[in-house]
Amino acid sequence: MLPLALFDLILLASGFVLLLSAANVYLRDMAHFVELALLAWFWITPESSTPFSQLTKAIGGRAAIALINPVTPIVLTFQRALYGEFGHVMDPHLSATWYLRNLLIVAVGALILAAFALRVFNRLEGNLAEEL
């Protein structure tokens, strides 16, 4: 599942980069917004100091709300690959099919985002040099 998680991460980042780079040319303050959004996004993503079970407990025990963040399944897959099934940051009740299902959902969303971002970038590409 690690290659799928890496593919999801690269595709998701590429989609955001294409979309936000085109927007940054026309909206100069976009860089400041992205900086603040990335900071907030970091704090709502479960990393090694904030386990997924603690994050779901903080939002009322609803894992579906935590999974709205598309990076959460990717980070959880990386954690499982690094720490093993019973690492201190893992929830031992999560099965391999749970990881695979969520990674496939993120992959579909990332493909849609990347296709949309590529279309937007291609439409704005002709005027980018003039706007800069």
Coordinates of N, CA and C in Angstrom, one line a residue:
M1 N 0.8 -1.2 0.0 CA 0.0 0.0 0.0 C 0.9 1.3 0.0
L2 N 2.1 1.1 0.4 CA 3.0 2.3 0.4 C 3.2 2.9 -1.0
P3 N 3.3 2.2 -2.1 CA 3.4 2.9 -3.4 C 2.1 3.6 -3.7
L4 N 1.0 3.1 -3.4 CA -0.3 3.8 -3.6 C -0.4 5.1 -2.8
A5 N 0.1 5.0 -1.6 CA 0.1 6.2 -0.7 C 1.0 7.3 -1.3
L6 N 2.2 6.8 -1.8 CA 3.1 7.8 -2.4 C 2.6 8.4 -3.7
F7 N 1.9 7.5 -4.5 CA 1.3 8.0 -5.7 C 0.2 9.0 -5.4
D8 N -0.6 8.7 -4.4 CA -1.7 9.7 -3.9 C -1.1 11.0 -3.5
L9 N 0.0 11.0 -2.7 CA 0.6 12.2 -2.2 C 1.1 13.0 -3.4
I10 N 1.8 12.4 -4.3 CA 2.4 13.1 -5.4 C 1.3 13.7 -6.3
L11 N 0.3 12.9 -6.6 CA -0.8 13.4 -7.4 C -1.6 14.6 -6.7
L12 N -1.8 14.4 -5.5 CA -2.5 15.5 -4.7 C -1.7 16.8 -4.7
A13 N -0.4 16.6 -4.4 CA 0.4 17.8 -4.4 C 0.5 18.5 -5.8
S14 N 0.6 17.7 -6.8 CA 0.7 18.2 -8.2 C -0.6 19.0 -8.5
G15 N -1.7 18.4 -8.2 CA -3.0 19.1 -8.4 C -3.0 20.4 -7.7
F16 N -2.7 20.5 -6.4 CA -2.7 21.7 -5.7 C -1.7 22.7 -6.2
V17 N -0.5 22.2 -6.6 CA 0.5 23.1 -7.1 C 0.1 23.8 -8.4
L18 N -0.5 23.0 -9.3 CA -0.9 23.6 -10.6 C -2.0 24.6 -10.4
L19 N -3.0 24.3 -9.6 CA -4.1 25.2 -9.3 C -3.7 26.4 -8.6
L20 N -2.9 26.3 -7.6 CA -2.5 27.5 -6.8 C -1.5 28.3 -7.5
S21 N -0.6 27.7 -8.3 CA 0.4 28.5 -9.0 C -0.3 29.4 -10.1
A22 N -1.3 28.9 -10.7 CA -2.1 29.7 -11.7 C -2.8 30.8 -11.0
A23 N -3.4 30.5 -9.8 CA -4.2 31.5 -9.1 C -3.2 32.5 -8.5
N24 N -2.0 32.2 -8.1 CA -1.1 33.1 -7.5 C -0.7 34.2 -8.5
V25 N -0.7 33.9 -9.8 CA -0.3 34.9 -10.8 C -1.4 36.0 -10.8
Y26 N -2.6 35.7 -10.7 CA -3.7 36.7 -10.8 C -4.0 37.2 -9.4
L27 N -3.9 36.5 -8.4 CA -4.2 36.9 -7.0 C -2.9 36.9 -6.2
R28 N -2.3 38.0 -6.1 CA -0.9 38.1 -5.5 C -0.9 37.7 -4.0
D29 N -2.0 37.9 -3.3 CA -2.1 37.5 -1.9 C -2.3 36.0 -1.7
M30 N -2.5 35.3 -2.7 CA -2.7 33.8 -2.6 C -1.5 33.2 -1.8
A31 N -0.3 33.7 -2.0 CA 0.8 33.1 -1.3 C 0.7 33.1 0.2
H32 N 0.2 34.2 0.7 CA -0.1 34.4 2.1 C -1.2 33.5 2.6
F33 N -2.2 33.3 1.8 CA -3.3 32.4 2.1 C -2.8 31.0 2.2
V34 N -2.0 30.6 1.2 CA -1.5 29.2 1.2 C -0.6 28.9 2.4
E35 N 0.1 29.9 2.8 CA 1.0 29.7 4.0 C 0.2 29.5 5.2
L36 N -0.9 30.2 5.4 CA -1.8 30.0 6.6 C -2.6 28.7 6.4
A37 N -3.0 28.4 5.2 CA -3.8 27.2 5.1 C -2.9 25.9 5.3
L38 N -1.7 26.0 4.9 CA -0.8 24.8 5.1 C -0.5 24.7 6.6
L39 N -0.4 25.8 7.3 CA -0.1 25.7 8.8 C -1.3 25.1 9.5
A40 N -2.5 25.5 9.1 CA -3.7 24.9 9.7 C -3.9 23.4 9.3
W41 N -3.5 23.1 8.0 CA -3.7 21.8 7.6 C -2.7 20.8 8.3
F42 N -1.5 21.3 8.6 CA -0.5 20.5 9.4 C -1.1 20.1 10.7
W43 N -1.8 21.1 11.4 CA -2.3 20.8 12.7 C -3.5 19.9 12.8
I44 N -4.2 19.7 11.6 CA -5.4 18.8 11.6 C -5.0 17.5 11.0
T45 N -3.7 17.3 10.7 CA -3.3 16.0 10.1 C -2.6 15.2 11.2
P46 N -3.0 13.9 11.4 CA -2.4 13.1 12.5 C -1.0 12.7 12.1
E47 N -0.1 13.2 12.9 CA 1.3 12.8 12.7 C 1.7 12.0 13.9
S48 N 3.0 11.8 14.1 CA 3.5 10.9 15.2 C 3.1 11.4 16.6
S49 N 3.0 12.7 16.8 CA 2.7 13.2 18.1 C 1.2 13.2 18.4
T50 N 0.3 13.1 17.4 CA -1.1 13.1 17.5 C -1.6 11.9 16.8
P51 N -1.9 10.8 17.6 CA -2.4 9.6 16.9 C -3.8 9.8 16.4
F52 N -4.2 9.0 15.4 CA -5.5 9.1 14.8 C -6.6 8.9 15.8
S53 N -6.4 7.9 16.7 CA -7.4 7.7 17.7 C -7.6 8.9 18.6
Q54 N -6.6 9.7 18.9 CA -6.7 10.9 19.7 C -7.4 12.0 18.9
L55 N -7.1 12.1 17.6 CA -7.7 13.0 16.8 C -9.2 12.8 16.6
T56 N -9.6 11.5 16.4 CA -11.0 11.2 16.3 C -11.7 11.4 17.7
K57 N -11.0 11.2 18.8 CA -11.6 11.4 20.1 C -11.9 12.9 20.3
A58 N -11.0 13.8 19.8 CA -11.1 15.2 20.0 C -12.2 15.8 19.1
I59 N -12.6 15.1 18.1 CA -13.7 15.6 17.3 C -15.0 14.8 17.5
G60 N -15.1 14.2 18.6 CA -16.4 13.5 19.0 C -16.4 12.1 18.6
G61 N -15.3 11.4 18.3 CA -15.3 10.0 17.9 C -15.7 9.7 16.5
R62 N -15.8 10.7 15.7 CA -16.3 10.4 14.3 C -15.0 10.4 13.4
A63 N -14.6 9.2 13.0 CA -13.5 9.0 12.1 C -13.8 9.6 10.7
A64 N -15.0 9.6 10.3 CA -15.3 10.1 8.9 C -15.0 11.6 8.8
I65 N -15.2 12.3 9.9 CA -14.8 13.8 9.8 C -13.3 14.0 9.7
A66 N -12.6 13.1 10.4 CA -11.1 13.2 10.3 C -10.6 12.8 8.9
L67 N -11.4 12.0 8.2 CA -11.0 11.5 6.9 C -11.4 12.4 5.8
I68 N -12.0 13.5 6.1 CA -12.2 14.6 5.1 C -10.9 15.2 4.7
N69 N -10.0 15.2 5.6 CA -8.6 15.6 5.2 C -8.0 14.6 4.3
P70 N -7.7 14.9 3.1 CA -7.2 13.8 2.2 C -5.8 13.3 2.5
V71 N -5.1 14.0 3.3 CA -3.7 13.6 3.7 C -3.7 12.6 4.8
T72 N -4.8 12.5 5.6 CA -4.9 11.6 6.7 C -4.7 10.1 6.3
P73 N -5.4 9.6 5.3 CA -5.1 8.2 5.0 C -3.7 7.9 4.5
I74 N -3.1 8.9 3.9 CA -1.7 8.8 3.4 C -0.8 8.8 4.5
V75 N -0.9 9.7 5.5 CA -0.1 9.7 6.7 C -0.2 8.4 7.5
L76 N -1.5 8.0 7.6 CA -1.7 6.7 8.4 C -1.0 5.5 7.7
T77 N -1.0 5.5 6.4 CA -0.4 4.4 5.7 C 1.1 4.5 5.9
F78 N 1.7 5.7 5.8 CA 3.1 5.8 6.1 C 3.5 5.4 7.5
Q79 N 2.6 5.8 8.5 CA 2.9 5.4 9.9 C 2.8 3.9 10.0
R80 N 1.9 3.3 9.4 CA 1.8 1.8 9.5 C 3.0 1.1 8.9
A81 N 3.5 1.7 7.8 CA 4.7 1.1 7.2 C 6.0 1.3 8.0
L82 N 6.0 2.5 8.7 CA 7.2 2.8 9.5 C 7.2 2.1 10.9
Y83 N 6.0 2.2 11.5 CA 5.9 1.7 12.9 C 5.4 0.3 13.1
G84 N 4.9 -0.2 12.0 CA 4.3 -1.6 12.1 C 2.9 -1.5 12.6
E85 N 2.3 -2.7 12.7 CA 0.8 -2.7 13.0 C 0.5 -2.2 14.4
F86 N 1.4 -2.4 15.4 CA 1.1 -2.0 16.7 C 2.0 -1.0 17.3
G87 N 2.3 0.0 16.4 CA 3.1 1.1 16.9 C 2.3 2.0 17.8
H88 N 3.0 2.9 18.5 CA 2.3 3.7 19.5 C 1.4 4.8 18.9
V89 N 1.5 5.0 17.6 CA 0.6 6.0 17.0 C -0.6 5.3 16.2
M90 N -0.6 4.0 16.2 CA -1.6 3.3 15.4 C -2.8 2.9 16.2
D91 N -3.9 2.7 15.5 CA -5.0 2.1 16.1 C -5.0 0.7 15.6
P92 N -4.8 -0.3 16.5 CA -4.7 -1.7 16.0 C -5.9 -2.3 15.4
H93 N -7.1 -1.6 15.5 CA -8.3 -2.1 15.0 C -8.5 -1.8 13.5
L94 N -7.6 -1.1 12.9 CA -7.7 -0.7 11.5 C -7.1 -1.8 10.6
S95 N -7.9 -2.3 9.7 CA -7.5 -3.4 8.9 C -6.8 -2.9 7.6
A96 N -6.2 -3.8 6.9 CA -5.5 -3.4 5.6 C -6.5 -3.0 4.6
T97 N -7.7 -3.5 4.6 CA -8.8 -3.1 3.6 C -9.2 -1.7 3.9
W98 N -9.2 -1.3 5.2 CA -9.6 0.1 5.6 C -8.6 1.1 5.0
Y99 N -7.3 0.7 5.0 CA -6.3 1.6 4.4 C -6.4 1.7 2.9
L100 N -6.6 0.5 2.3 CA -6.7 0.4 0.9 C -8.0 1.2 0.4
R101 N -9.1 1.0 1.0 CA -10.3 1.7 0.6 C -10.1 3.3 0.7
N102 N -9.5 3.7 1.8 CA -9.3 5.2 1.9 C -8.3 5.7 1.0
L103 N -7.3 4.9 0.7 CA -6.3 5.4 -0.3 C -6.9 5.4 -1.7
L104 N -7.7 4.5 -2.0 CA -8.4 4.6 -3.3 C -9.4 5.7 -3.4
I105 N -10.0 6.1 -2.4 CA -10.9 7.3 -2.4 C -10.1 8.5 -2.6
V106 N -8.9 8.6 -1.9 CA -8.1 9.8 -2.1 C -7.5 9.8 -3.5
A107 N -7.2 8.6 -4.1 CA -6.6 8.6 -5.4 C -7.7 9.1 -6.4
V108 N -8.9 8.7 -6.3 CA -10.0 9.2 -7.2 C -10.1 10.7 -7.0
G109 N -10.2 11.2 -5.8 CA -10.3 12.7 -5.6 C -9.0 13.4 -6.1
A110 N -7.8 12.8 -5.9 CA -6.6 13.5 -6.4 C -6.6 13.5 -7.9
L111 N -7.1 12.5 -8.6 CA -7.1 12.4 -10.0 C -8.1 13.5 -10.6
I112 N -9.2 13.7 -9.9 CA -10.2 14.7 -10.3 C -9.6 16.1 -10.1
L113 N -8.9 16.3 -9.0 CA -8.3 17.6 -8.7 C -7.2 17.9 -9.7
A114 N -6.4 16.9 -10.0 CA -5.3 17.1 -11.0 C -5.8 17.4 -12.4
A115 N -6.9 16.7 -12.8 CA -7.5 16.9 -14.1 C -8.1 18.3 -14.2
F116 N -8.8 18.7 -13.1 CA -9.3 20.1 -13.1 C -8.2 21.1 -13.1
A117 N -7.2 20.9 -12.3 CA -6.1 21.9 -12.2 C -5.3 22.0 -13.5
L118 N -5.2 20.9 -14.2 CA -4.5 20.9 -15.5 C -5.3 21.7 -16.5
R119 N -6.6 21.5 -16.5 CA -7.5 22.2 -17.4 C -7.5 23.7 -17.1
V120 N -7.5 24.1 -15.8 CA -7.5 25.5 -15.5 C -6.1 26.1 -15.9
F121 N -5.1 25.4 -15.6 CA -3.7 25.9 -15.9 C -3.6 26.0 -17.4
N122 N -4.1 25.1 -18.2 CA -4.0 25.2 -19.7 C -4.8 26.4 -20.2
R123 N -5.9 26.6 -19.6 CA -6.7 27.8 -20.1 C -6.0 29.1 -19.7
L124 N -5.4 29.2 -18.6 CA -4.7 30.5 -18.2 C -3.3 30.6 -18.7
E125 N -2.8 29.5 -19.2 CA -1.3 29.5 -19.6 C -0.9 30.6 -20.6
G126 N -1.8 31.0 -21.5 CA -1.4 32.0 -22.5 C -1.3 33.4 -21.9
N127 N -1.9 33.7 -20.8 CA -1.8 35.0 -20.2 C -0.9 35.1 -19.0
L128 N -0.3 34.0 -18.6 CA 0.5 34.0 -17.4 C 1.7 34.9 -17.6
A129 N 2.4 34.9 -18.7 CA 3.6 35.7 -18.9 C 3.3 37.2 -19.0
E130 N 2.1 37.5 -19.5 CA 1.7 38.9 -19.5 C 1.4 39.5 -18.2
E131 N 0.8 38.6 -17.4 CA 0.4 39.0 -16.0 C 1.6 39.2 -15.1
L132 N 2.6 38.4 -15.3 CA 3.8 38.5 -14.5 C 4.5 39.7 -14.8

